[in-house]
Amino acid sequence: MCTRICLCVLCGLPAAGKSTLAQAVNSHSVQRGWRSAVISYDDLIPGDAFNVKEVEDEEDIPRSQTQTEWKCHRQVVLRCVEQFLQSPTEQLPPIIYQINRDARSRLLHAAQVCGTPAGSSPFCGTPAGSSQVCGTPVGSSQVCGTPEGSSQAYPSPSDRPPPPLVILLDDNFYYPSMRYEVYQLARKHSVGFCQVYVHCPVESCVRRNQLRPQPLPSDVIVEMAKRMEPPNPQRNSWEQNSVTLDSEHHFTIEYIQRLVKVISTALENPLSPVQDNAEQKEADRQSCVSSVVHQADQACRRLVSQAMQEAREHQLPPERMRSLAADFNESKTRFLQDLRRQVLHGLPLTQGEGVEVERVVSRAVDVFNREKQEIIARYLPPYDRIK
């Protein structure tokens, strides 16, 4: 008899209260007889993976090495969760990032709670080749609290389902595509899926963040608030099982109960690995958006590289070069974020409609080129401006 499992995504701004909520749900799970594990991305991903380097040349502008490393760490966490779903007791192969072992140890600890001994499969609740269940000594005929020698008829321990397992993924998850990866994982392995958006005004998040031992820069939170795309069940069918909780004040028992209800729904309704048309269209939409943004990013890189080369040829002072590079970097980042939203919201939803990616990219790059001209005009004399 298999364990019911739920992958629960906790999303929201830094310092919104996600970790506090996760701890509360963790405690409440114990009361309900559930097993639970909190996978906190902040704890697992090294802090330096979030640093953004100052850039001033083509190789650096599109995507800093630290941003790439951050994405790799996120993928490793998800890979760890998937390996656990596939084979809970299998040893992990050596890998460059240590975080997967840390995350896996938390999952295994959760799976071993409520009487599942180490080395056993949490999906069955009984160690391989052993009759030990719920702390009953090996070789004993005692059944989970039934007095030895008693003939009282109780269901066999092997007939009782093992406790449900709730895996709480605690991260910002500000883009739907980030959350969709977890949804795909849940669907692939036929487990439950739900989302919790922890809403908190950005001003409150900034204030709470300053009280932390190692606060993030305030502008990081402000910028993330601009990118944040909360769950939208009306637009995305796969986000139906979602709930929004306001964390500006303390979490109440009613909030916890609402979240538990969403988790219970996910546990009772595991996803099917078979895609329906709506889900396939959503996957196609996400793929199309990625293609447009990627091609636009490459074209913008070339434009910026040309502009930086022109500025060097006109012997712009180093401090001005750094300032110009920073302006280009900020402009391109903002442009690609806006492009992503516009393309995602503007893609056709009806079957059979196509998207001319090259035309969309060309029009978008024309917009960025005009913005580039405005930036360069602030640094070079009119007769030296780049055409």
PDB file of N, CA and C in Angstrom, residues 54-103:
ATOM      1  N   GLU A  54      29.114  43.227 -10.802  1.00  0.00           N
ATOM      2  CA  GLU A  54      29.068  44.417 -11.634  1.00  0.00           C
ATOM      3  C   GLU A  54      29.642  44.053 -12.994  1.00  0.00           C
ATOM      4  N   VAL A  55      28.987  44.480 -14.076  1.00  0.00           N
ATOM      5  CA  VAL A  55      29.400  44.046 -15.399  1.00  0.00           C
ATOM      6  C   VAL A  55      29.740  45.240 -16.263  1.00  0.00           C
ATOM      7  N   GLU A  56      30.553  44.987 -17.278  1.00  0.00           N
ATOM      8  CA  GLU A  56      30.844  46.049 -18.218  1.00  0.00           C
ATOM      9  C   GLU A  56      31.258  45.533 -19.584  1.00  0.00           C
ATOM     10  N   ASP A  57      31.047  44.254 -19.867  1.00  0.00           N
ATOM     11  CA  ASP A  57      31.392  43.741 -21.176  1.00  0.00           C
ATOM     12  C   ASP A  57      30.391  42.686 -21.594  1.00  0.00           C
ATOM     13  N   GLU A  58      30.460  42.276 -22.833  1.00  0.00           N
ATOM     14  CA  GLU A  58      29.456  41.392 -23.425  1.00  0.00           C
ATOM     15  C   GLU A  58      29.330  40.080 -22.665  1.00  0.00           C
ATOM     16  N   GLU A  59      30.463  39.507 -22.260  1.00  0.00           N
ATOM     17  CA  GLU A  59      30.406  38.193 -21.625  1.00  0.00           C
ATOM     18  C   GLU A  59      29.669  38.253 -20.294  1.00  0.00           C
ATOM     19  N   ASP A  60      29.702  39.414 -19.627  1.00  0.00           N
ATOM     20  CA  ASP A  60      29.113  39.506 -18.305  1.00  0.00           C
ATOM     21  C   ASP A  60      27.673  39.996 -18.333  1.00  0.00           C
ATOM     22  N   ILE A  61      27.346  40.827 -19.280  1.00  0.00           N
ATOM     23  CA  ILE A  61      26.063  41.518 -19.230  1.00  0.00           C
ATOM     24  C   ILE A  61      24.866  40.588 -19.274  1.00  0.00           C
ATOM     25  N   PRO A  62      24.831  39.575 -20.149  1.00  0.00           N
ATOM     26  CA  PRO A  62      23.595  38.811 -20.260  1.00  0.00           C
ATOM     27  C   PRO A  62      23.226  38.028 -19.024  1.00  0.00           C
ATOM     28  N   ARG A  63      24.192  37.422 -18.398  1.00  0.00           N
ATOM     29  CA  ARG A  63      23.866  36.563 -17.256  1.00  0.00           C
ATOM     30  C   ARG A  63      25.139  36.293 -16.481  1.00  0.00           C
ATOM     31  N   SER A  64      25.204  36.797 -15.253  1.00  0.00           N
ATOM     32  CA  SER A  64      26.430  36.626 -14.486  1.00  0.00           C
ATOM     33  C   SER A  64      26.604  35.168 -14.084  1.00  0.00           C
ATOM     34  N   GLN A  65      27.862  34.806 -13.789  1.00  0.00           N
ATOM     35  CA  GLN A  65      28.149  33.425 -13.406  1.00  0.00           C
ATOM     36  C   GLN A  65      27.388  33.042 -12.153  1.00  0.00           C
ATOM     37  N   THR A  66      27.225  34.009 -11.229  1.00  0.00           N
ATOM     38  CA  THR A  66      26.524  33.696  -9.991  1.00  0.00           C
ATOM     39  C   THR A  66      25.053  33.412 -10.253  1.00  0.00           C
ATOM     40  N   GLN A  67      24.442  34.107 -11.217  1.00  0.00           N
ATOM     41  CA  GLN A  67      23.056  33.821 -11.543  1.00  0.00           C
ATOM     42  C   GLN A  67      22.923  32.415 -12.120  1.00  0.00           C
ATOM     43  N   THR A  68      23.874  32.030 -12.968  1.00  0.00           N
ATOM     44  CA  THR A  68      23.863  30.685 -13.513  1.00  0.00           C
ATOM     45  C   THR A  68      24.017  29.650 -12.404  1.00  0.00           C
ATOM     46  N   GLU A  69      24.901  29.912 -11.457  1.00  0.00           N
ATOM     47  CA  GLU A  69      25.104  28.986 -10.344  1.00  0.00           C
ATOM     48  C   GLU A  69      23.843  28.866  -9.508  1.00  0.00           C
ATOM     49  N   TRP A  70      23.153  29.984  -9.313  1.00  0.00           N
ATOM     50  CA  TRP A  70      21.904  29.970  -8.548  1.00  0.00           C
ATOM     51  C   TRP A  70      20.877  29.052  -9.206  1.00  0.00           C
ATOM     52  N   LYS A  71      20.766  29.134 -10.523  1.00  0.00           N
ATOM     53  CA  LYS A  71      19.826  28.272 -11.231  1.00  0.00           C
ATOM     54  C   LYS A  71      20.225  26.807 -11.109  1.00  0.00           C
ATOM     55  N   CYS A  72      21.514  26.530 -11.171  1.00  0.00           N
ATOM     56  CA  CYS A  72      21.989  25.155 -11.021  1.00  0.00           C
ATOM     57  C   CYS A  72      21.639  24.601  -9.648  1.00  0.00           C
ATOM     58  N   HIS A  73      21.811  25.422  -8.622  1.00  0.00           N
ATOM     59  CA  HIS A  73      21.468  24.971  -7.272  1.00  0.00           C
ATOM     60  C   HIS A  73      19.978  24.650  -7.171  1.00  0.00           C
ATOM     61  N   ARG A  74      19.135  25.473  -7.767  1.00  0.00           N
ATOM     62  CA  ARG A  74      17.693  25.217  -7.726  1.00  0.00           C
ATOM     63  C   ARG A  74      17.368  23.887  -8.400  1.00  0.00           C
ATOM     64  N   GLN A  75      18.013  23.621  -9.538  1.00  0.00           N
ATOM     65  CA  GLN A  75      17.766  22.378 -10.242  1.00  0.00           C
ATOM     66  C   GLN A  75      18.212  21.172  -9.417  1.00  0.00           C
ATOM     67  N   VAL A  76      19.307  21.335  -8.672  1.00  0.00           N
ATOM     68  CA  VAL A  76      19.805  20.227  -7.845  1.00  0.00           C
ATOM     69  C   VAL A  76      18.808  19.905  -6.731  1.00  0.00           C
ATOM     70  N   VAL A  77      18.200  20.927  -6.142  1.00  0.00           N
ATOM     71  CA  VAL A  77      17.214  20.680  -5.089  1.00  0.00           C
ATOM     72  C   VAL A  77      16.041  19.875  -5.652  1.00  0.00           C
ATOM     73  N   LEU A  78      15.539  20.296  -6.813  1.00  0.00           N
ATOM     74  CA  LEU A  78      14.428  19.564  -7.423  1.00  0.00           C
ATOM     75  C   LEU A  78      14.846  18.144  -7.815  1.00  0.00           C
ATOM     76  N   ARG A  79      16.085  18.010  -8.298  1.00  0.00           N
ATOM     77  CA  ARG A  79      16.576  16.687  -8.663  1.00  0.00           C
ATOM     78  C   ARG A  79      16.633  15.778  -7.443  1.00  0.00           C
ATOM     79  N   CYS A  80      17.008  16.357  -6.323  1.00  0.00           N
ATOM     80  CA  CYS A  80      17.051  15.578  -5.082  1.00  0.00           C
ATOM     81  C   CYS A  80      15.665  15.084  -4.706  1.00  0.00           C
ATOM     82  N   VAL A  81      14.671  15.969  -4.805  1.00  0.00           N
ATOM     83  CA  VAL A  81      13.300  15.580  -4.479  1.00  0.00           C
ATOM     84  C   VAL A  81      12.833  14.471  -5.423  1.00  0.00           C
ATOM     85  N   GLU A  82      13.162  14.606  -6.702  1.00  0.00           N
ATOM     86  CA  GLU A  82      12.738  13.583  -7.658  1.00  0.00           C
ATOM     87  C   GLU A  82      13.416  12.250  -7.375  1.00  0.00           C
ATOM     88  N   GLN A  83      14.704  12.267  -7.041  1.00  0.00           N
ATOM     89  CA  GLN A  83      15.391  11.025  -6.723  1.00  0.00           C
ATOM     90  C   GLN A  83      14.775  10.357  -5.509  1.00  0.00           C
ATOM     91  N   PHE A  84      14.342  11.171  -4.564  1.00  0.00           N
ATOM     92  CA  PHE A  84      13.682  10.606  -3.392  1.00  0.00           C
ATOM     93  C   PHE A  84      12.365   9.943  -3.782  1.00  0.00           C
ATOM     94  N   LEU A  85      11.589  10.609  -4.659  1.00  0.00           N
ATOM     95  CA  LEU A  85      10.318  10.038  -5.081  1.00  0.00           C
ATOM     96  C   LEU A  85      10.528   8.742  -5.860  1.00  0.00           C
ATOM     97  N   GLN A  86      11.599   8.679  -6.613  1.00  0.00           N
ATOM     98  CA  GLN A  86      11.881   7.490  -7.409  1.00  0.00           C
ATOM     99  C   GLN A  86      12.389   6.335  -6.564  1.00  0.00           C
ATOM    100  N   SER A  87      13.325   6.624  -5.662  1.00  0.00           N
ATOM    101  CA  SER A  87      13.953   5.565  -4.870  1.00  0.00           C
ATOM    102  C   SER A  87      14.429   6.156  -3.547  1.00  0.00           C
ATOM    103  N   PRO A  88      13.611   6.100  -2.509  1.00  0.00           N
ATOM    104  CA  PRO A  88      13.926   6.766  -1.247  1.00  0.00           C
ATOM    105  C   PRO A  88      15.205   6.296  -0.563  1.00  0.00           C
ATOM    106  N   THR A  89      15.614   5.052  -0.809  1.00  0.00           N
ATOM    107  CA  THR A  89      16.762   4.526  -0.071  1.00  0.00           C
ATOM    108  C   THR A  89      18.036   4.439  -0.895  1.00  0.00           C
ATOM    109  N   GLU A  90      17.945   4.787  -2.177  1.00  0.00           N
ATOM    110  CA  GLU A  90      19.119   4.661  -3.039  1.00  0.00           C
ATOM    111  C   GLU A  90      20.158   5.725  -2.694  1.00  0.00           C
ATOM    112  N   GLN A  91      21.428   5.341  -2.717  1.00  0.00           N
ATOM    113  CA  GLN A  91      22.504   6.275  -2.425  1.00  0.00           C
ATOM    114  C   GLN A  91      22.669   7.268  -3.571  1.00  0.00           C
ATOM    115  N   LEU A  92      22.942   8.511  -3.214  1.00  0.00           N
ATOM    116  CA  LEU A  92      23.138   9.531  -4.224  1.00  0.00           C
ATOM    117  C   LEU A  92      24.542   9.453  -4.814  1.00  0.00           C
ATOM    118  N   PRO A  93      24.679   9.641  -6.115  1.00  0.00           N
ATOM    119  CA  PRO A  93      26.017   9.694  -6.714  1.00  0.00           C
ATOM    120  C   PRO A  93      26.703  10.983  -6.333  1.00  0.00           C
ATOM    121  N   PRO A  94      28.047  11.030  -6.373  1.00  0.00           N
ATOM    122  CA  PRO A  94      28.756  12.276  -6.076  1.00  0.00           C
ATOM    123  C   PRO A  94      28.329  13.362  -7.054  1.00  0.00           C
ATOM    124  N   ILE A  95      28.211  14.582  -6.543  1.00  0.00           N
ATOM    125  CA  ILE A  95      27.796  15.693  -7.383  1.00  0.00           C
ATOM    126  C   ILE A  95      28.488  16.952  -6.906  1.00  0.00           C
ATOM    127  N   ILE A  96      28.613  17.931  -7.789  1.00  0.00           N
ATOM    128  CA  ILE A  96      29.397  19.114  -7.461  1.00  0.00           C
ATOM    129  C   ILE A  96      28.781  19.910  -6.312  1.00  0.00           C
ATOM    130  N   TYR A  97      27.458  19.902  -6.220  1.00  0.00           N
ATOM    131  CA  TYR A  97      26.794  20.662  -5.164  1.00  0.00           C
ATOM    132  C   TYR A  97      26.429  19.731  -4.015  1.00  0.00           C
ATOM    133  N   GLN A  98      26.769  20.132  -2.801  1.00  0.00           N
ATOM    134  CA  GLN A  98      26.521  19.297  -1.630  1.00  0.00           C
ATOM    135  C   GLN A  98      25.073  19.378  -1.171  1.00  0.00           C
ATOM    136  N   ILE A  99      24.324  20.391  -1.623  1.00  0.00           N
ATOM    137  CA  ILE A  99      23.005  20.630  -1.055  1.00  0.00           C
ATOM    138  C   ILE A  99      22.050  19.463  -1.237  1.00  0.00           C
ATOM    139  N   ASN A 100      22.223  18.661  -2.299  1.00  0.00           N
ATOM    140  CA  ASN A 100      21.257  17.592  -2.498  1.00  0.00           C
ATOM    141  C   ASN A 100      21.283  16.600  -1.340  1.00  0.00           C
ATOM    142  N   ARG A 101      22.441  16.347  -0.763  1.00  0.00           N
ATOM    143  CA  ARG A 101      22.514  15.430   0.380  1.00  0.00           C
ATOM    144  C   ARG A 101      21.838  16.039   1.608  1.00  0.00           C
ATOM    145  N   ASP A 102      21.996  17.337   1.788  1.00  0.00           N
ATOM    146  CA  ASP A 102      21.338  17.993   2.919  1.00  0.00           C
ATOM    147  C   ASP A 102      19.820  17.910   2.779  1.00  0.00           C
ATOM    148  N   ALA A 103      19.320  18.202   1.563  1.00  0.00           N
ATOM    149  CA  ALA A 103      17.879  18.136   1.344  1.00  0.00           C
ATOM    150  C   ALA A 103      17.369  16.712   1.507  1.00  0.00           C
TER     151      ALA A 103
END
